Structure formats: structure tokens, C-alpha cells
mmCIF file of C-alpha atoms in Angstrom:
data_model
loop_
_atom_site.group_PDB
_atom_site.id
_atom_site.type_symbol
_atom_site.label_atom_id
_atom_site.label_comp_id
_atom_site.label_asym_id
_atom_site.label_seq_id
_atom_site.Cartn_x
_atom_site.Cartn_y
_atom_site.Cartn_z
ATOM 1 C CA UNK A 1 0.000 0.000 0.000
ATOM 2 C CA UNK A 2 1.278 3.439 -0.972
ATOM 3 C CA UNK A 3 0.497 6.537 1.049
ATOM 4 C CA UNK A 4 -1.070 8.034 -2.058
ATOM 5 C CA UNK A 5 -3.538 5.149 -2.107
ATOM 6 C CA UNK A 6 -4.529 5.876 1.468
ATOM 7 C CA UNK A 7 -5.119 9.488 0.449
ATOM 8 C CA UNK A 8 -7.292 8.349 -2.447
ATOM 9 C CA UNK A 9 -9.455 6.300 -0.083
ATOM 10 C CA UNK A 10 -9.772 9.361 2.174
ATOM 11 C CA UNK A 11 -11.041 11.398 -0.773
ATOM 12 C CA UNK A 12 -13.622 8.795 -1.743
ATOM 13 C CA UNK A 13 -14.977 8.041 1.724
ATOM 14 C CA UNK A 14 -15.936 9.893 4.868
ATOM 15 C CA UNK A 15 -13.514 7.849 6.952
ATOM 16 C CA UNK A 16 -10.672 9.399 8.938
ATOM 17 C CA UNK A 17 -7.122 8.470 7.957
ATOM 18 C CA UNK A 18 -6.682 6.606 11.246
ATOM 19 C CA UNK A 19 -9.709 4.427 10.449
ATOM 20 C CA UNK A 20 -8.448 3.730 6.934
ATOM 21 C CA UNK A 21 -5.066 2.651 8.269
ATOM 22 C CA UNK A 22 -6.730 0.169 10.643
ATOM 23 C CA UNK A 23 -8.935 -1.141 7.830
ATOM 24 C CA UNK A 24 -5.922 -1.553 5.560
ATOM 25 C CA UNK A 25 -4.143 -3.525 8.276
ATOM 26 C CA UNK A 26 -7.129 -5.867 8.389
ATOM 27 C CA UNK A 27 -6.998 -6.328 4.603
ATOM 28 C CA UNK A 28 -3.269 -7.085 4.676
ATOM 29 C CA UNK A 29 -3.087 -9.269 7.796
ATOM 30 C CA UNK A 30 -6.646 -10.254 8.725
ATOM 31 C CA UNK A 31 -6.240 -8.700 12.168
ATOM 32 C CA UNK A 32 -9.318 -7.252 13.837
ATOM 33 C CA UNK A 33 -9.091 -3.423 13.643
ATOM 34 C CA UNK A 34 -10.382 -3.051 17.201
ATOM 35 C CA UNK A 35 -7.710 -5.394 18.529
ATOM 36 C CA UNK A 36 -5.020 -3.539 16.580
ATOM 37 C CA UNK A 37 -6.338 -0.274 17.982
ATOM 38 C CA UNK A 38 -6.222 -1.656 21.534
ATOM 39 C CA UNK A 39 -2.677 -2.908 20.972
ATOM 40 C CA UNK A 40 -1.542 0.480 19.702
ATOM 41 C CA UNK A 41 -3.299 2.122 22.637
ATOM 42 C CA UNK A 42 -1.253 -0.073 24.975
ATOM 43 C CA UNK A 43 1.979 0.883 23.213
ATOM 44 C CA UNK A 44 1.106 4.568 23.446
ATOM 45 C CA UNK A 45 0.334 4.207 27.141
ATOM 46 C CA UNK A 46 3.708 2.520 27.699
ATOM 47 C CA UNK A 47 5.441 5.363 25.843
ATOM 48 C CA UNK A 48 3.796 8.020 27.976
ATOM 49 C CA UNK A 49 4.332 6.063 31.187
ATOM 50 C CA UNK A 50 8.035 5.526 30.518
ATOM 51 C CA UNK A 51 8.508 9.123 29.384
ATOM 52 C CA UNK A 52 6.941 10.351 32.631
ATOM 53 C CA UNK A 53 8.962 7.951 34.779
ATOM 54 C CA UNK A 54 12.308 8.610 33.109
ATOM 55 C CA UNK A 55 11.981 12.322 32.333
ATOM 56 C CA UNK A 56 15.397 13.916 32.831
ATOM 57 C CA UNK A 57 16.796 10.978 34.795
ATOM 58 C CA UNK A 58 20.412 9.880 35.002
ATOM 59 C CA UNK A 59 21.138 6.428 33.585
ATOM 60 C CA UNK A 60 23.954 3.923 33.878
ATOM 61 C CA UNK A 61 24.554 2.590 30.385
ATOM 62 C CA UNK A 62 26.627 -0.329 29.197
ATOM 63 C CA UNK A 63 29.647 1.728 28.163
ATOM 64 C CA UNK A 64 29.091 4.955 30.052
ATOM 65 C CA UNK A 65 29.314 6.945 26.832
ATOM 66 C CA UNK A 66 25.906 8.427 27.558
ATOM 67 C CA UNK A 67 23.497 8.530 30.472
ATOM 68 C CA UNK A 68 23.392 12.141 31.673
ATOM 69 C CA UNK A 69 22.297 14.051 28.571
ATOM 70 C CA UNK A 70 18.592 14.221 29.457
ATOM 71 C CA UNK A 71 19.496 15.127 33.037
ATOM 72 C CA UNK A 72 21.760 17.970 31.909
ATOM 73 C CA UNK A 73 19.154 19.447 29.579
ATOM 74 C CA UNK A 74 16.386 19.151 32.170
ATOM 75 C CA UNK A 75 18.576 20.942 34.722
ATOM 76 C CA UNK A 76 18.723 24.230 32.816
ATOM 77 C CA UNK A 77 16.212 26.769 31.538
ATOM 78 C CA UNK A 78 16.065 26.736 27.725
ATOM 79 C CA UNK A 79 17.253 29.920 26.043
ATOM 80 C CA UNK A 80 15.744 29.344 22.597
ATOM 81 C CA UNK A 81 13.387 26.378 22.688
ATOM 82 C CA UNK A 82 9.666 26.596 23.303
ATOM 83 C CA UNK A 83 8.340 24.548 26.205
ATOM 84 C CA UNK A 84 6.976 22.055 23.684
ATOM 85 C CA UNK A 85 10.362 21.505 21.985
ATOM 86 C CA UNK A 86 12.146 21.447 25.336
ATOM 87 C CA UNK A 87 9.921 18.741 26.797
ATOM 88 C CA UNK A 88 9.994 16.714 23.578
ATOM 89 C CA UNK A 89 13.799 16.858 23.441
ATOM 90 C CA UNK A 90 14.249 15.790 27.054
ATOM 91 C CA UNK A 91 11.944 12.819 26.482
ATOM 92 C CA UNK A 92 13.733 11.854 23.268
ATOM 93 C CA UNK A 93 17.067 11.855 25.117
ATOM 94 C CA UNK A 94 15.609 10.098 28.156
ATOM 95 C CA UNK A 95 14.161 7.248 26.118
ATOM 96 C CA UNK A 96 17.376 6.839 24.115
ATOM 97 C CA UNK A 97 19.363 6.617 27.330
ATOM 98 C CA UNK A 98 16.820 4.289 28.898
ATOM 99 C CA UNK A 99 17.280 1.986 25.909
ATOM 100 C CA UNK A 100 21.061 2.133 26.333
ATOM 101 C CA UNK A 101 20.622 1.076 29.965
ATOM 102 C CA UNK A 102 18.319 -1.822 29.058
ATOM 103 C CA UNK A 103 15.187 -0.024 30.240
ATOM 104 C CA UNK A 104 11.679 -0.570 28.909
ATOM 105 C CA UNK A 105 11.057 1.219 25.611
ATOM 106 C CA UNK A 106 8.749 0.982 22.620
ATOM 107 C CA UNK A 107 10.818 0.379 19.483
ATOM 108 C CA UNK A 108 9.226 3.012 17.302
ATOM 109 C CA UNK A 109 10.139 1.941 14.744
ATOM 110 C CA UNK A 110 13.455 0.652 16.173
ATOM 111 C CA UNK A 111 15.228 0.656 19.530
ATOM 112 C CA UNK A 112 17.860 3.087 18.261
ATOM 113 C CA UNK A 113 15.163 5.583 17.265
ATOM 114 C CA UNK A 114 12.898 4.981 20.262
ATOM 115 C CA UNK A 115 12.878 8.567 21.535
ATOM 116 C CA UNK A 116 11.460 10.565 18.647
ATOM 117 C CA UNK A 117 7.799 9.521 18.554
ATOM 118 C CA UNK A 118 7.504 9.384 22.378
ATOM 119 C CA UNK A 119 9.043 12.861 22.543
ATOM 120 C CA UNK A 120 6.378 14.264 20.235
ATOM 121 C CA UNK A 121 3.532 12.315 21.852
ATOM 122 C CA UNK A 122 4.540 13.193 25.411
ATOM 123 C CA UNK A 123 4.871 16.900 24.586
ATOM 124 C CA UNK A 124 1.322 16.833 23.196
ATOM 125 C CA UNK A 125 0.090 15.043 26.301
ATOM 126 C CA UNK A 126 1.995 17.083 28.902
ATOM 127 C CA UNK A 127 2.226 20.551 27.369
ATOM 128 C CA UNK A 128 -0.881 20.646 25.187
ATOM 129 C CA UNK A 129 -3.015 18.479 27.504
ATOM 130 C CA UNK A 130 -3.906 16.347 24.499
ATOM 131 C CA UNK A 131 -7.212 14.547 24.316
ATOM 132 C CA UNK A 132 -6.506 10.812 24.713
ATOM 133 C CA UNK A 133 -8.696 9.722 21.806
ATOM 134 C CA UNK A 134 -7.213 12.289 19.433
ATOM 135 C CA UNK A 135 -3.698 11.391 20.536
ATOM 136 C CA UNK A 136 -4.386 7.708 19.866
ATOM 137 C CA UNK A 137 -5.715 8.509 16.387
ATOM 138 C CA UNK A 138 -2.570 10.522 15.695
ATOM 139 C CA UNK A 139 -0.419 7.615 16.888
ATOM 140 C CA UNK A 140 -2.311 5.238 14.597
ATOM 141 C CA UNK A 141 -1.515 7.574 11.700
ATOM 142 C CA UNK A 142 2.152 7.583 12.748
ATOM 143 C CA UNK A 143 2.117 3.771 12.729
ATOM 144 C CA UNK A 144 0.615 3.841 9.237
ATOM 145 C CA UNK A 145 3.465 6.040 8.013
ATOM 146 C CA UNK A 146 5.971 3.621 9.516
ATOM 147 C CA UNK A 147 4.180 0.705 7.887
ATOM 148 C CA UNK A 148 4.338 2.339 4.457
ATOM 149 C CA UNK A 149 8.095 2.819 4.833
ATOM 150 C CA UNK A 150 8.584 -0.715 6.169
ATOM 151 C CA UNK A 151 6.690 -2.230 3.242
ATOM 152 C CA UNK A 152 8.169 -0.054 0.486
ATOM 153 C CA UNK A 153 11.697 0.490 1.795
ATOM 154 C CA UNK A 154 13.349 -0.549 5.067
ATOM 155 C CA UNK A 155 13.500 0.362 8.751
ATOM 156 C CA UNK A 156 16.897 -1.268 9.248
ATOM 157 C CA UNK A 157 20.049 0.734 9.872
ATOM 158 C CA UNK A 158 22.061 -2.241 8.644
ATOM 159 C CA UNK A 159 20.156 -2.181 5.360
ATOM 160 C CA UNK A 160 19.566 1.526 4.834
ATOM 161 C CA UNK A 161 21.584 3.587 7.273
ATOM 162 C CA UNK A 162 20.274 5.716 10.122
ATOM 163 C CA UNK A 163 17.971 7.519 7.690
ATOM 164 C CA UNK A 164 15.902 4.326 7.684
ATOM 165 C CA UNK A 165 15.652 4.267 11.475
ATOM 166 C CA UNK A 166 15.681 7.789 12.839
ATOM 167 C CA UNK A 167 14.490 9.198 9.523
ATOM 168 C CA UNK A 168 11.414 6.988 9.665
ATOM 169 C CA UNK A 169 10.829 7.846 13.329
ATOM 170 C CA UNK A 170 10.996 11.528 12.448
ATOM 171 C CA UNK A 171 8.520 11.133 9.595
ATOM 172 C CA UNK A 172 6.203 9.236 11.945
ATOM 173 C CA UNK A 173 6.463 11.888 14.675
ATOM 174 C CA UNK A 174 5.879 14.686 12.201
ATOM 175 C CA UNK A 175 2.821 12.898 10.853
ATOM 176 C CA UNK A 176 1.551 12.330 14.387
ATOM 177 C CA UNK A 177 1.818 16.019 15.269
ATOM 178 C CA UNK A 178 0.278 17.149 11.997
ATOM 179 C CA UNK A 179 -2.677 14.807 12.237
ATOM 180 C CA UNK A 180 -3.329 15.756 15.852
ATOM 181 C CA UNK A 181 -3.557 19.449 14.991
ATOM 182 C CA UNK A 182 -5.219 19.278 11.571
ATOM 183 C CA UNK A 183 -6.817 15.871 10.865
ATOM 184 C CA UNK A 184 -5.691 16.668 7.307
ATOM 185 C CA UNK A 185 -4.203 13.562 5.594
ATOM 186 C CA UNK A 186 -2.691 15.638 2.775
ATOM 187 C CA UNK A 187 -0.764 17.790 5.237
ATOM 188 C CA UNK A 188 0.315 14.631 7.046
ATOM 189 C CA UNK A 189 1.920 13.382 3.833
ATOM 190 C CA UNK A 190 3.741 16.664 3.310
ATOM 191 C CA UNK A 191 4.983 16.702 6.905
ATOM 192 C CA UNK A 192 6.293 13.135 6.682
ATOM 193 C CA UNK A 193 7.990 13.874 3.356
ATOM 194 C CA UNK A 194 9.623 17.059 4.668
ATOM 195 C CA UNK A 195 10.924 15.198 7.719
ATOM 196 C CA UNK A 196 12.284 12.234 5.783
ATOM 197 C CA UNK A 197 13.948 14.481 3.205
ATOM 198 C CA UNK A 198 15.644 16.466 5.968
ATOM 199 C CA UNK A 199 17.455 13.328 7.130
ATOM 200 C CA UNK A 200 18.038 11.769 3.721
ATOM 201 C CA UNK A 201 21.439 10.116 3.540
ATOM 202 C CA UNK A 202 22.007 9.946 7.303
ATOM 203 C CA UNK A 203 24.518 7.190 7.984
ATOM 204 C CA UNK A 204 24.440 4.609 10.765
ATOM 205 C CA UNK A 205 27.779 4.897 12.566
ATOM 206 C CA UNK A 206 27.496 3.811 16.226
ATOM 207 C CA UNK A 207 30.780 4.075 18.094
ATOM 208 C CA UNK A 208 31.892 0.562 18.972
ATOM 209 C CA UNK A 209 28.611 -0.756 17.588
ATOM 210 C CA UNK A 210 26.787 0.343 20.760
ATOM 211 C CA UNK A 211 23.469 2.203 20.472
ATOM 212 C CA UNK A 212 24.757 5.160 22.484
ATOM 213 C CA UNK A 213 26.905 7.562 20.439
ATOM 214 C CA UNK A 214 25.666 9.288 18.320
ATOM 215 C CA UNK A 215 22.280 7.541 18.555
ATOM 216 C CA UNK A 216 20.918 9.084 21.756
ATOM 217 C CA UNK A 217 21.597 12.700 20.801
ATOM 218 C CA UNK A 218 20.311 12.097 17.283
ATOM 219 C CA UNK A 219 16.955 11.278 18.872
ATOM 220 C CA UNK A 220 17.055 14.661 20.597
ATOM 221 C CA UNK A 221 17.873 16.468 17.371
ATOM 222 C CA UNK A 222 15.404 14.501 15.278
ATOM 223 C CA UNK A 223 12.329 15.282 17.368
ATOM 224 C CA UNK A 224 12.956 18.962 16.629
ATOM 225 C CA UNK A 225 13.138 18.177 12.914
ATOM 226 C CA UNK A 226 9.763 16.475 13.294
ATOM 227 C CA UNK A 227 8.284 19.513 15.034
ATOM 228 C CA UNK A 228 9.664 21.939 12.433
ATOM 229 C CA UNK A 229 8.430 19.762 9.554
ATOM 230 C CA UNK A 230 4.976 19.621 11.088
ATOM 231 C CA UNK A 231 4.860 23.381 11.639
ATOM 232 C CA UNK A 232 5.743 23.931 8.005
ATOM 233 C CA UNK A 233 3.114 21.497 6.757
ATOM 234 C CA UNK A 234 0.456 22.984 9.050
ATOM 235 C CA UNK A 235 1.288 26.409 7.620
ATOM 236 C CA UNK A 236 0.591 25.106 4.113
ATOM 237 C CA UNK A 237 4.170 24.436 3.009
ATOM 238 C CA UNK A 238 4.214 21.424 0.711
ATOM 239 C CA UNK A 239 6.813 18.868 -0.235
ATOM 240 C CA UNK A 240 7.454 19.202 -3.957
ATOM 241 C CA UNK A 241 8.255 15.489 -4.060
ATOM 242 C CA UNK A 242 5.373 13.229 -2.886
ATOM 243 C CA UNK A 243 5.934 11.099 0.198
ATOM 244 C CA UNK A 244 5.930 7.783 -1.683
ATOM 245 C CA UNK A 245 8.702 8.996 -3.968
ATOM 246 C CA UNK A 246 10.695 10.289 -1.001
ATOM 247 C CA UNK A 247 10.440 6.814 0.556
ATOM 248 C CA UNK A 248 11.688 5.228 -2.671
ATOM 249 C CA UNK A 249 14.553 7.727 -2.846
ATOM 250 C CA UNK A 250 15.516 6.964 0.749
ATOM 251 C CA UNK A 251 15.582 3.263 -0.064
ATOM 252 C CA UNK A 252 17.810 3.792 -3.087
ATOM 253 C CA UNK A 253 20.172 6.024 -1.104
ATOM 254 C CA UNK A 254 20.324 3.386 1.629
ATOM 255 C CA UNK A 255 21.274 0.665 -0.830
ATOM 256 C CA UNK A 256 23.988 2.943 -2.248
ATOM 257 C CA UNK A 257 25.602 3.527 1.149
ATOM 258 C CA UNK A 258 28.809 1.535 1.654
ATOM 259 C CA UNK A 259 28.739 -1.209 4.262
ATOM 260 C CA UNK A 260 30.996 0.856 6.533
ATOM 261 C CA UNK A 261 28.144 3.375 6.958
ATOM 262 C CA UNK A 262 25.415 0.839 7.731
ATOM 263 C CA UNK A 263 25.587 -0.083 11.420
ATOM 264 C CA UNK A 264 28.948 -1.827 11.252
ATOM 265 C CA UNK A 265 30.711 0.608 13.575
ATOM 266 C CA UNK A 266 33.457 1.078 10.981
ATOM 267 C CA UNK A 267 32.861 4.364 9.161
ATOM 268 C CA UNK A 268 31.504 7.814 9.912
ATOM 269 C CA UNK A 269 32.186 9.057 13.428
ATOM 270 C CA UNK A 270 32.736 5.441 14.495
ATOM 271 C CA UNK A 271 35.885 5.503 12.384
ATOM 272 C CA UNK A 272 37.370 8.642 13.915
ATOM 273 C CA UNK A 273 40.551 8.562 15.984
ATOM 274 C CA UNK A 274 38.681 9.539 19.148
ATOM 275 C CA UNK A 275 36.074 6.826 18.613
ATOM 276 C CA UNK A 276 38.751 4.179 18.152
ATOM 277 C CA UNK A 277 40.503 5.307 21.328
ATOM 278 C CA UNK A 278 37.219 5.127 23.240
ATOM 279 C CA UNK A 279 36.537 1.608 21.986
ATOM 280 C CA UNK A 280 40.033 0.501 22.967
ATOM 281 C CA UNK A 281 39.530 1.846 26.504
ATOM 282 C CA UNK A 282 36.226 -0.008 26.788
ATOM 283 C CA UNK A 283 37.868 -3.249 25.639
ATOM 284 C CA UNK A 284 40.710 -2.856 28.121
ATOM 285 C CA UNK A 285 38.259 -2.123 30.939
ATOM 286 C CA UNK A 286 36.172 -5.191 30.162
ATOM 287 C CA UNK A 287 39.245 -7.435 29.808
ATOM 288 C CA UNK A 288 40.797 -6.310 33.067
#
């Protein structure tokens, strides 16, 4: 299923995009839409619960390369960010660090990109006092965007680079925000396309192969890309290239990336002198 086909169904029916996505899931898998909705509701509740519990906490991670980023940001007053961006960024960092410390997360769509969608959803819930039903509908739309990318491209950093993981998460979060505020499926498509294009070509280069550096802070950056993309789409700014074509382009770029830039811990920042020295210290510590 292409996103454009979902839009066409929206035009020809009186159904909301969230309802169409659930119906399409039933067509593809045979799963009861109400059960899928309840499952997604549970996932959303876990996201919000974990975001609340871990907001700005310190974490002890496997390597110690991260663990205090959310705490540091939550300990200062923002100079430029709105409250919405500030809260979303802290959550994105908190969930990334929780993942690195083996905490409970919702892989959305992957563990390495687990902070972006929760950051957006929690900011809606906490700052905007979001209506639960509307927030769930927006999350269903986000899941539909992720499903389109999964079916037509890839969500794997090993297959397509970090653009496939955090890029997809950012498109999902941007779609979630846009649908919550507008219920406009066309604007949702533009928001998702703008977000995915902004991170096109992003490589997967975890230092030492651990999902800590640069993964955690990328979650923090990416949620702000999602917010900006949504603001643009809500204002009527359109993506010149349709979402489906952006997804295809992302897939082709991912296949063109060398293996060293696809989650192997070889290239990118993982290949820098400092990264290699850090990895050597970790090895020596573990072997001692």
C-alpha cells in the first residue's frame, strides 16, 4: 500500500485516515481493527508512562558513553526552545538513554530511534493536555506512516543507514503532530515527506557498535526536525516530491551507502581517531 492510495481512499470516503489505516491492516493481515487499535493504545500508554517515569533521569549505560544528557538538559532553563520543543527533546534523550541502559522502551520503529515519537507524543500530552482519543488517532496515523516505509523500503540501519531508522521515526512523529492538529491527511503526507527528506542520507555509525553515540543525541535532534516539519506542513508548506517517492529515494540512497556506513561501527564518526581510542579503553576495561 502506498500513502497516495490511502489518500485516495480518504477522498472517496468519509472515513478518517486513522480508520483507513486500521482497515488496511485488516486487509493485509486479517487482524481485527479493534484489537489492533487496543494494541496500539497499549503501546502509546507505555510510551507516555516511561517518558513520565524517566523524564530527565540519570542512567547507567553499558559503556558509560551516555546517560546524563537528558538530566543535563532538564537541569537548565532553555534559552531558545519553546516549552513544547524542550519537553519533547528531554523525552527523546531520556528514552534513548533508557534503551542504552536496558530499560523498557517501545521500538518506534526501532530501539535506536525509540525517543522521537515518544518525545512528540509526550509533549502533546503534557504541554498541550492532548485529548486521549485524538492522541491515539494521531499515533495510529504515525504507525501507518511507519508501515508504508517498512513495506516499500526498510526500517533497518544495517540495510539503509540511520535515515531508515531515525528518519522513519521523524517522519512518523511529524505525521503524528500534523494529524493531531489538523486531521488533514494531505498535510500529514507533506509533513512526513519534509521530515524524511531532511534526514536523507544519514549514515548509521554507532561508536563501537553500541546504540549510544551518536544515537541518543540524534533522537534529541530529530524530534525537533519532526516539530519543524509539522509546523511547516500545518502552515501550508508542501513537499514538492510526494511522500511515496521520497520513501523510494531513501531506499535507493540506503542501498547505495557503503557497508561501513550501515551499522557496522566502521565508518563515519565510528571511524574517527577519538572513537577508536574510546573503543580501545572499553575493551581494556572489560578485559581487566
